[in-house]
Short mmCIF file of C-alpha atoms and ligand atoms in Angstrom, two decimals:
data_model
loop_
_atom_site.label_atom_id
_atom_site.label_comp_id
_atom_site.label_asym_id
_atom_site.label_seq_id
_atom_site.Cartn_x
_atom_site.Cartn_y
_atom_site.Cartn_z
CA UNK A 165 -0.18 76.82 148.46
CA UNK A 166 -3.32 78.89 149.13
CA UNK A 167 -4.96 80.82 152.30
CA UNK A 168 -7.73 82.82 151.99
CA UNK A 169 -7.95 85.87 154.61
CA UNK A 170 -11.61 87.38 155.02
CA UNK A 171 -12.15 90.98 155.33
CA UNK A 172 -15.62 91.10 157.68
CA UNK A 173 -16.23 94.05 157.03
CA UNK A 174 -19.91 94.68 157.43
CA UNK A 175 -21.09 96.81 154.28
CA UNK A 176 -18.41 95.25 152.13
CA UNK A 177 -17.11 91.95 153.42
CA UNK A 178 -14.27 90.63 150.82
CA UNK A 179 -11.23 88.34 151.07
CA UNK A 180 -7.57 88.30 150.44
CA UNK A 181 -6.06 85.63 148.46
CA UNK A 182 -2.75 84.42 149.07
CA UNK A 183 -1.33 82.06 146.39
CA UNK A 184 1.46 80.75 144.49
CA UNK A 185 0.76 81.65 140.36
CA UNK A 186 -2.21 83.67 141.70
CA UNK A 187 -2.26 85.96 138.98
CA UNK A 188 -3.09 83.05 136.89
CA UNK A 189 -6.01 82.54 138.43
CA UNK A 190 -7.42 86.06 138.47
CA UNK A 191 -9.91 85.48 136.01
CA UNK A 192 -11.59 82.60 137.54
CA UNK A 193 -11.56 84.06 141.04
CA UNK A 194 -13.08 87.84 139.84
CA UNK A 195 -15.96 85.26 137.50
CA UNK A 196 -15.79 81.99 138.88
CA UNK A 197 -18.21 82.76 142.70
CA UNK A 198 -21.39 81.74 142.50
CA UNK A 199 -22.23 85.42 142.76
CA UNK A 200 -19.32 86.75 140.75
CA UNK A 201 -17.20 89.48 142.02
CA UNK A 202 -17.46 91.54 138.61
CA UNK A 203 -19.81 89.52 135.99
CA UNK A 204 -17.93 87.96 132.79
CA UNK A 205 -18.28 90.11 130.25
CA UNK A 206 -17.58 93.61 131.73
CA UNK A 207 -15.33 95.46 131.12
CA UNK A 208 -11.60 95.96 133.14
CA UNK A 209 -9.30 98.68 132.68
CA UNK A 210 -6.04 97.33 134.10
CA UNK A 211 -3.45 99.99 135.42
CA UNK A 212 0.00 98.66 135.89
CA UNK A 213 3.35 100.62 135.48
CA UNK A 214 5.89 99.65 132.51
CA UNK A 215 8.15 97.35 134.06
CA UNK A 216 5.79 95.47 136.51
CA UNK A 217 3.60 95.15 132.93
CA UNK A 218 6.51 93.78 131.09
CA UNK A 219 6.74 91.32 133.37
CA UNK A 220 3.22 90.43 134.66
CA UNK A 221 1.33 92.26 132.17
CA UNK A 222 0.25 89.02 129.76
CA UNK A 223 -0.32 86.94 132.55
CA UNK A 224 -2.85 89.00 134.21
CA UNK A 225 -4.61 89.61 130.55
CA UNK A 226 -4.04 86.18 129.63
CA UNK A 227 -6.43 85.16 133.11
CA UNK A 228 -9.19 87.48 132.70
CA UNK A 229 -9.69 87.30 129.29
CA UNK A 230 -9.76 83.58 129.48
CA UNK A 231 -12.65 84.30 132.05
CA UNK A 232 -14.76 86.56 129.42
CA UNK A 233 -13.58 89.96 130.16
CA UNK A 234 -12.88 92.81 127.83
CA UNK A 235 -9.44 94.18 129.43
CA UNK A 236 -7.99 97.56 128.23
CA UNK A 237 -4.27 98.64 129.40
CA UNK A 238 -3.59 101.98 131.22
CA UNK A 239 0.31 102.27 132.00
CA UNK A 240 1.46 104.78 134.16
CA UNK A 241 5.00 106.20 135.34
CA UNK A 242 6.29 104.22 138.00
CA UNK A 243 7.16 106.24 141.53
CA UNK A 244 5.75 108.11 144.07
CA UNK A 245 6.63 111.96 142.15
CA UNK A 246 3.64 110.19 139.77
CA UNK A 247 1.34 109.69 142.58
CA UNK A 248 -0.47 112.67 141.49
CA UNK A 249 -3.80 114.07 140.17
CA UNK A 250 -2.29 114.70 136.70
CA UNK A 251 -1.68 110.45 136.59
CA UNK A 252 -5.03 110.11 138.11
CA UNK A 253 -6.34 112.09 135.11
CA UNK A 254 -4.67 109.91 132.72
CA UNK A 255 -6.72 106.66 134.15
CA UNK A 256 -10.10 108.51 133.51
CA UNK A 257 -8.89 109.34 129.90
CA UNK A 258 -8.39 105.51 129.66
CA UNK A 259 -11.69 104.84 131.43
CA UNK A 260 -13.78 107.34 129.22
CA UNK A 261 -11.97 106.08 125.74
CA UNK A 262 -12.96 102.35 127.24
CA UNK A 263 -16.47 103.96 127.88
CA UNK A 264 -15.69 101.97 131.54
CA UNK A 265 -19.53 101.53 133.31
CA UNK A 266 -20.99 101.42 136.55
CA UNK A 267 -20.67 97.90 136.82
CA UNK A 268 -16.96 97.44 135.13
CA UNK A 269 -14.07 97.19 137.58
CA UNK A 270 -10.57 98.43 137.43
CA UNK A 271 -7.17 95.87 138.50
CA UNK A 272 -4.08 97.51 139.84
CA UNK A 273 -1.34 95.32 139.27
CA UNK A 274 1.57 97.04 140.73
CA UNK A 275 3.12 98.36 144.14
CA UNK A 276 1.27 100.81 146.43
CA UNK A 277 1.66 103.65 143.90
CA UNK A 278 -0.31 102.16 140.94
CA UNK A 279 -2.86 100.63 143.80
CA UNK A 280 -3.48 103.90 145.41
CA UNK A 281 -4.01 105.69 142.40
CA UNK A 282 -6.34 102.72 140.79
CA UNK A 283 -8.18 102.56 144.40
CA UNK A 284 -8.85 106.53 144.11
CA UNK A 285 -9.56 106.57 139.99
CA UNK A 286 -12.21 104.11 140.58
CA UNK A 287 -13.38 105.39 143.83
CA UNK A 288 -14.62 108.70 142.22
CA UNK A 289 -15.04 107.25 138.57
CA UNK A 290 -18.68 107.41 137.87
CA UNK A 291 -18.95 107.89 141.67
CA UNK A 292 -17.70 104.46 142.22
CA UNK A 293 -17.14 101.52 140.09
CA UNK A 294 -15.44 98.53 141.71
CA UNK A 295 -11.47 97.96 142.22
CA UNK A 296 -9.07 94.46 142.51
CA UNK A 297 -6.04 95.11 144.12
CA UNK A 298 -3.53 92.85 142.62
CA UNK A 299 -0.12 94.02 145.06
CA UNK A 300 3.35 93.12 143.41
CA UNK A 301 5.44 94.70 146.28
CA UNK A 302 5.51 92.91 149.74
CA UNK A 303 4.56 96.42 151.32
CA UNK A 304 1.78 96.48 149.01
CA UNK A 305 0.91 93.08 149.83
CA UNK A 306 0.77 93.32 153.33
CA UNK A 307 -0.30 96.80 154.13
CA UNK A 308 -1.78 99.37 150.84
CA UNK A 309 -3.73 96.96 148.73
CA UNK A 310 -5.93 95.89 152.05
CA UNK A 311 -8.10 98.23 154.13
CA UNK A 312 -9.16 100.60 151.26
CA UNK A 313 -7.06 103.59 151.69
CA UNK A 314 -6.55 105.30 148.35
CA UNK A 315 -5.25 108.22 147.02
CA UNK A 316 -2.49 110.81 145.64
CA UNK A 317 0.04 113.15 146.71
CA UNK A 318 -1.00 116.63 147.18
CA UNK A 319 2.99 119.02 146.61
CA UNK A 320 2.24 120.03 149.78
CA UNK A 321 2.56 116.89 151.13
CA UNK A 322 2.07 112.73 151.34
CA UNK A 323 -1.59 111.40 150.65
CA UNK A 324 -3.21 114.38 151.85
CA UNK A 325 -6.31 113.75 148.79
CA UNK A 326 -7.85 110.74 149.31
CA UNK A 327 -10.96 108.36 149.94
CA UNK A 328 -11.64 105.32 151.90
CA UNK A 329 -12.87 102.45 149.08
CA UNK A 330 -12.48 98.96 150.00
CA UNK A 331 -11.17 96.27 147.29
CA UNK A 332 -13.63 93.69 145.57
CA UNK A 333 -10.90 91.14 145.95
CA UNK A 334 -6.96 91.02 146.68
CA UNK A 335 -5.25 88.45 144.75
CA UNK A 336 -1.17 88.11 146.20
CA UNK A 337 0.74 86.24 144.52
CA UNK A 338 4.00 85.39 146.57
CA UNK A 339 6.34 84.57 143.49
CA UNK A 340 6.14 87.79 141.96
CA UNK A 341 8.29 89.09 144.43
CA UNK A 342 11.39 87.47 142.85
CA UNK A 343 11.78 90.83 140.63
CA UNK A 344 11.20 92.87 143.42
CA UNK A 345 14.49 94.94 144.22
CA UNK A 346 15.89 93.44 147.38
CA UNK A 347 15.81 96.89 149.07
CA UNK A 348 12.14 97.30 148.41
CA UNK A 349 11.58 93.79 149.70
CA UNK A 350 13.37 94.87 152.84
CA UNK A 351 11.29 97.94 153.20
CA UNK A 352 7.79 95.94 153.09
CA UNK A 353 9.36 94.01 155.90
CA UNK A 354 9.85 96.79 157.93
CA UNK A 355 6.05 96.48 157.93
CA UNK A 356 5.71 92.74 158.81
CA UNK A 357 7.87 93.69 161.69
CA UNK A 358 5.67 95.96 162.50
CA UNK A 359 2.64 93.38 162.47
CA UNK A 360 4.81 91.53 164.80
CA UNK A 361 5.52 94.57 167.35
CA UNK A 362 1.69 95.78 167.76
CA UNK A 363 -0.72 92.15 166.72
CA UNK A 364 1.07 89.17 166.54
CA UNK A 365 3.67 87.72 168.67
CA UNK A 366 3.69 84.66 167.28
CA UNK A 367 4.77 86.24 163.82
CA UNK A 368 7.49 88.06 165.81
CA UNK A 369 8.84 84.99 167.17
CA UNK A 370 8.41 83.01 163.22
CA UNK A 371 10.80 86.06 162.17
CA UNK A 372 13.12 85.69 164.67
CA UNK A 373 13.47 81.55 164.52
CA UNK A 374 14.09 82.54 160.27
CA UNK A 375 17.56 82.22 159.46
CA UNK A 376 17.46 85.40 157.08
CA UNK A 377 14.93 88.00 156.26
CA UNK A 378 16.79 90.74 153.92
CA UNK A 379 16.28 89.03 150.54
CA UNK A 380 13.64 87.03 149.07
CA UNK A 381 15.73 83.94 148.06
CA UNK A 382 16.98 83.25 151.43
CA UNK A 383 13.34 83.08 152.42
CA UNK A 384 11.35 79.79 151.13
CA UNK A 385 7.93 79.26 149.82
CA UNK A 386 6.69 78.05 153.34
CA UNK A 387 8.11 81.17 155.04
CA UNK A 388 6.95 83.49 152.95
CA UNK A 389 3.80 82.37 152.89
CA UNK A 390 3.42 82.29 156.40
CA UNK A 391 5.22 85.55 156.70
CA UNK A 392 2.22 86.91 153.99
CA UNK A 393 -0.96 85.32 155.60
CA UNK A 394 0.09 86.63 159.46
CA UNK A 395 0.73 89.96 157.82
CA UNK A 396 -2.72 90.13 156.03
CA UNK A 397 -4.45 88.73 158.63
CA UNK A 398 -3.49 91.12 161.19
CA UNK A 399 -4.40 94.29 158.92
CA UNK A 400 -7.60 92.36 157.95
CA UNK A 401 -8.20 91.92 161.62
CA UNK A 402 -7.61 95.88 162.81
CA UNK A 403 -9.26 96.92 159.48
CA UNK A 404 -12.31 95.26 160.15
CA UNK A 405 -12.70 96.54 163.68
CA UNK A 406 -12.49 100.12 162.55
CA UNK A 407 -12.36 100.93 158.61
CA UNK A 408 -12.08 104.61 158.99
CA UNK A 409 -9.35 104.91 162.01
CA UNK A 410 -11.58 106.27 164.76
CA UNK A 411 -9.42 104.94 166.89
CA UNK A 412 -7.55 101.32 167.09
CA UNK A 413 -6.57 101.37 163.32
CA UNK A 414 -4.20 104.37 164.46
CA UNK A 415 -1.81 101.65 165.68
CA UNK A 416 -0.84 100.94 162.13
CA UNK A 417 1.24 103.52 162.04
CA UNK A 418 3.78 102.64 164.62
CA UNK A 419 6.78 103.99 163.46
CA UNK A 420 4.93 105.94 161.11
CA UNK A 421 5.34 109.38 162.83
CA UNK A 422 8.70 109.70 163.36
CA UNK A 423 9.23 108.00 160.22
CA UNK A 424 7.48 110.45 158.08
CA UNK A 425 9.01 113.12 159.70
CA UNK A 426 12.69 111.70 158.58
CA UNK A 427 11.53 110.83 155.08
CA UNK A 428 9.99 114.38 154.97
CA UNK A 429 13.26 115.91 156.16
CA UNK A 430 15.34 113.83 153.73
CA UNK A 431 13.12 115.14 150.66
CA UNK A 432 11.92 111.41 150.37
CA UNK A 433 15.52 110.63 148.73
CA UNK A 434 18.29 108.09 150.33
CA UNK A 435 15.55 106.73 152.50
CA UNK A 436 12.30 104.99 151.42
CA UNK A 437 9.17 104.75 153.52
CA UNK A 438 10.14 101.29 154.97
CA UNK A 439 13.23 102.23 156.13
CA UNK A 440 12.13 105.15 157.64
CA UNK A 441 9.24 103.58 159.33
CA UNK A 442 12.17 100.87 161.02
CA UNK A 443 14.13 103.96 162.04
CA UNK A 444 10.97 104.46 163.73
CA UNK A 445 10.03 101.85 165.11
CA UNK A 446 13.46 101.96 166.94
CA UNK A 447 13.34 104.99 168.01
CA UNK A 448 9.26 104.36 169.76
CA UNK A 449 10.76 101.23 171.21
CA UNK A 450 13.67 103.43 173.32
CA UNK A 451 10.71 105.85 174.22
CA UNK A 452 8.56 102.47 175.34
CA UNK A 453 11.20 101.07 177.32
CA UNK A 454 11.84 104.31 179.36
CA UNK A 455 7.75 104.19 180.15
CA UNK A 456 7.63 101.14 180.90
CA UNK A 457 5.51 99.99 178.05
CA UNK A 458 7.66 97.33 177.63
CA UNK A 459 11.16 95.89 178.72
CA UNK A 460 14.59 96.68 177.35
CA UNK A 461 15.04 93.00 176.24
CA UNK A 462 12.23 93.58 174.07
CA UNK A 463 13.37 96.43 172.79
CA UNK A 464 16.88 94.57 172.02
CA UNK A 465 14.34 91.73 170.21
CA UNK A 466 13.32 94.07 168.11
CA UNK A 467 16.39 96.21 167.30
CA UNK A 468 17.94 92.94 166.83
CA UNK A 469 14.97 91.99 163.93
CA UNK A 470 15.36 95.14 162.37
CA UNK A 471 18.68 94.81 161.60
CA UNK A 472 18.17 91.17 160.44
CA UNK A 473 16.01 92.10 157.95
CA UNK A 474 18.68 94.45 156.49
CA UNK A 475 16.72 97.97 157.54
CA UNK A 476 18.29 100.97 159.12
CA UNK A 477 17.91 101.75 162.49
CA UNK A 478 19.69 105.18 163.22
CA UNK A 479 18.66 108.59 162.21
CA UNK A 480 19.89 109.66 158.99
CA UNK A 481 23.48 111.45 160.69
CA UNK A 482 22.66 115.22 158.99
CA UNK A 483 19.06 115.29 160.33
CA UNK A 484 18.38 117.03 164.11
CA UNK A 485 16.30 116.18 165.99
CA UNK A 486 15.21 119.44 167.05
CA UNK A 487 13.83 119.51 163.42
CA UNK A 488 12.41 116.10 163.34
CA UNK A 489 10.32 117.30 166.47
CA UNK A 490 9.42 120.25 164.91
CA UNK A 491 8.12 118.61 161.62
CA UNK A 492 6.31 116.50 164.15
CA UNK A 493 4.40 118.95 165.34
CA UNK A 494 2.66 119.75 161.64
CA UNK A 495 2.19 115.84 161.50
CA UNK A 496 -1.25 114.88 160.47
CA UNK A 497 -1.24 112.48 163.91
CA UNK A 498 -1.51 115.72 166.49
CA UNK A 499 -4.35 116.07 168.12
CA UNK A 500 -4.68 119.18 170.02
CA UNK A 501 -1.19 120.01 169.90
CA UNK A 502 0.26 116.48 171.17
CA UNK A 503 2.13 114.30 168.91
CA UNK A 504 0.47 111.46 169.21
CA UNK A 505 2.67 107.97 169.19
CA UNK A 506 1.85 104.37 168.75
CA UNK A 507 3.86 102.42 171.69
CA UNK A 508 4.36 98.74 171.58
CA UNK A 509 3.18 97.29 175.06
CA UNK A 510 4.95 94.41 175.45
CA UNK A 511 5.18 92.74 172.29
CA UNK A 512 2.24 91.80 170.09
CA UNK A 513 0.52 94.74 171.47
CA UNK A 514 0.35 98.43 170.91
CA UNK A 515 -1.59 101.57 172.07
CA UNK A 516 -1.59 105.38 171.21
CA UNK A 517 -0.51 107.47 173.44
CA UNK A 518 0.00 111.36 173.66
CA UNK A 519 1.21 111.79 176.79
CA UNK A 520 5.00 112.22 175.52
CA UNK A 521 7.12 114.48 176.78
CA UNK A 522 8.93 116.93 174.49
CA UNK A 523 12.20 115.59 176.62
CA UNK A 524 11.63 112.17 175.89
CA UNK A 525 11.21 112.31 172.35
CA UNK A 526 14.36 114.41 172.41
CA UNK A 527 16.06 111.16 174.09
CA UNK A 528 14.65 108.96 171.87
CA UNK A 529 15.97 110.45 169.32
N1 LIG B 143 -1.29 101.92 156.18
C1 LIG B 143 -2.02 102.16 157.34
C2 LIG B 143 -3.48 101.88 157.19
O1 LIG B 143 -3.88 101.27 156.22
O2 LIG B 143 -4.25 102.28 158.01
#
């Protein structure tokens, strides 16, 4: 099974492959265009993390060096306390002791972390060499390899160093996600929930008619891949309309701003970013149904996906939310002193929205 998602963007136009035993195929994909993505017989530093390596690692070499590529290894802590400048200086070691060129390419193969970091390593490497985004998570599948948003953690807070630089080519390959932990594969379906709230009804209505959604085995092949392409295509399809959030790309982060705010609050332990962001996305929909943005049965619809796909959807019991709303207030989505929030109108539709009332947020949450 294979779909291929375009990216239109206009100065960099590339695609997102979706297919089984992808990673095999790598090679021939980066080599095999009649223009080739990155020419046979550059160099590619792949970064990966220990334990998506040990698993993926000689597959991924295996494929590119079959297609004439010199590949060097960089292997980097896994989790977000590494998504730092100190790891990002440990991939520009590896790229000066591989004497990496302008016209060599780095491969993430890993989860958002290691394709953050890779994006932002060889977004200021040499001033820019190119980048493949091979996603092994489903949240890095359908949301952080695509759209070119890199970067690290500053200890002040959550990707606040960063630049915008768009992938040569994703490559997803669906069965990976059979080592995935279950509760990271719920989190990245918090986002194609999300997907289904603000784009695509139609992929709201496919997850509801699925008979489960919290673990990859109860999902299928045909499911998943569906689940994948819908996903990708709707962030291909915002992405493309505005690459550097001016405006409508801002309605990626439903959930996103009260969701930060709780994983914030809860020192980003006992709650990961998926779970947060459904936490949410709940908590948006009460606030939509009290404006009207949308009705209370499809705020039950989407409560009721939520917790099918295994995800919180109350406020962590010790947080306030007097504190959550004042967090909010430092978020990096106020603009001139509003909190800004994505609503969901109606579903398969969203728009952002600061006219919020400090008592409704208060009831929302
Ligand atoms: N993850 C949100 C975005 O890519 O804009």
């Amino acid at each position: 099974m294979k779909s291929v998602i375009p990216v239109p963007l206009p100065s960099h136009p590339y695609e997102v492959v979706v297919a089984t035993a992808g990673i095999d195929h790598l090679g021939s994909w980066l080599a095999g265009a009649e223009t080739p993505l990155v020419k046979p017989g550059q160099k590619l530093l792949l970064v990966s993390n220990p334990a998506i390596f040990k698993h993926y690692g000689d597959r991924a070499l295996a494929a590119l060096t079959q297609a004439g590529y010199t590949v060097e290894t960089c292997l980097l802590p896994a989790g977000e306390r590494y998504k730092t400048l100190s790891s990002i200086q440990k991939i520009y070691d590896a790229a000066l002791g591989f004497h990496l060129e302008r016209k060599s390419a780095m491969v993430a193969l890993g989860g958002g972390v290691i394709g953050d970091m890779t994006g932002f390593a060889a977004a200021t490497w040499l001033r820019g060499v190119a980048v493949v985004q091979v996603p092994t998570s489903l949240l890095a599948m359908v949301d952080a390899s695509i759209g070119g948003k890199t970067g690290v953690n500053h200890p002040q807070g959550k990707n606040l160093i960063g630049a915008f630089h768009q992938p040569r080519l994703v490559v997803i390959d669906p069965t990976v996600l059979k080592t995935l932990p279950p509760r990271e594969f719920r989190a990245g379906m918090a986002e194609v929930i999300k997907y289904g709230v603000i784009w695509d009804k139609d992929l709201f209505e496919t997850l509801e008619a699925a008979p489960r959604l919290d673990q990859y085995r109860y999902l299928g092949e045909d499911l998943l891949h569906t689940i994948l392409t819908r996903s990708c295509q709707a962030k291909a399809e915002v992405v493309s309309q505005d690459e550097k959030e001016a405006g409508l790309r801002a309605i990626l982060n439903y959930g996103h701003t009260i969701g930060h705010a709780v994983e914030s609050l809860m020192h980003y332990r006992g709650v990961n970013h998926g779970e947060a962001v459904a936490i949410g996305m709940v908590a948006v929909g009460k606030i939509a149904t009290a404006l009207n943005y949308w009705t209370a049965a499809a705020e039950t619809r989407q409560l009721q996906l939520i917790e099918k796909a295994g995800l919180p959807t109350q406020i962590p019991a010790q947080l306030k939310a007097e504190d959550i709303l004042a967090l909010l207030q430092g978020d990096k989505k106020v603009e001139d002193g509003q909190v800004r929030f994505v609503i969901p109108q109606g579903l398969g539709a969203a728009v952002v929205t600061g006219d919020i009332t400090r008592e409704q947020m208060l009831a929302a949450l």
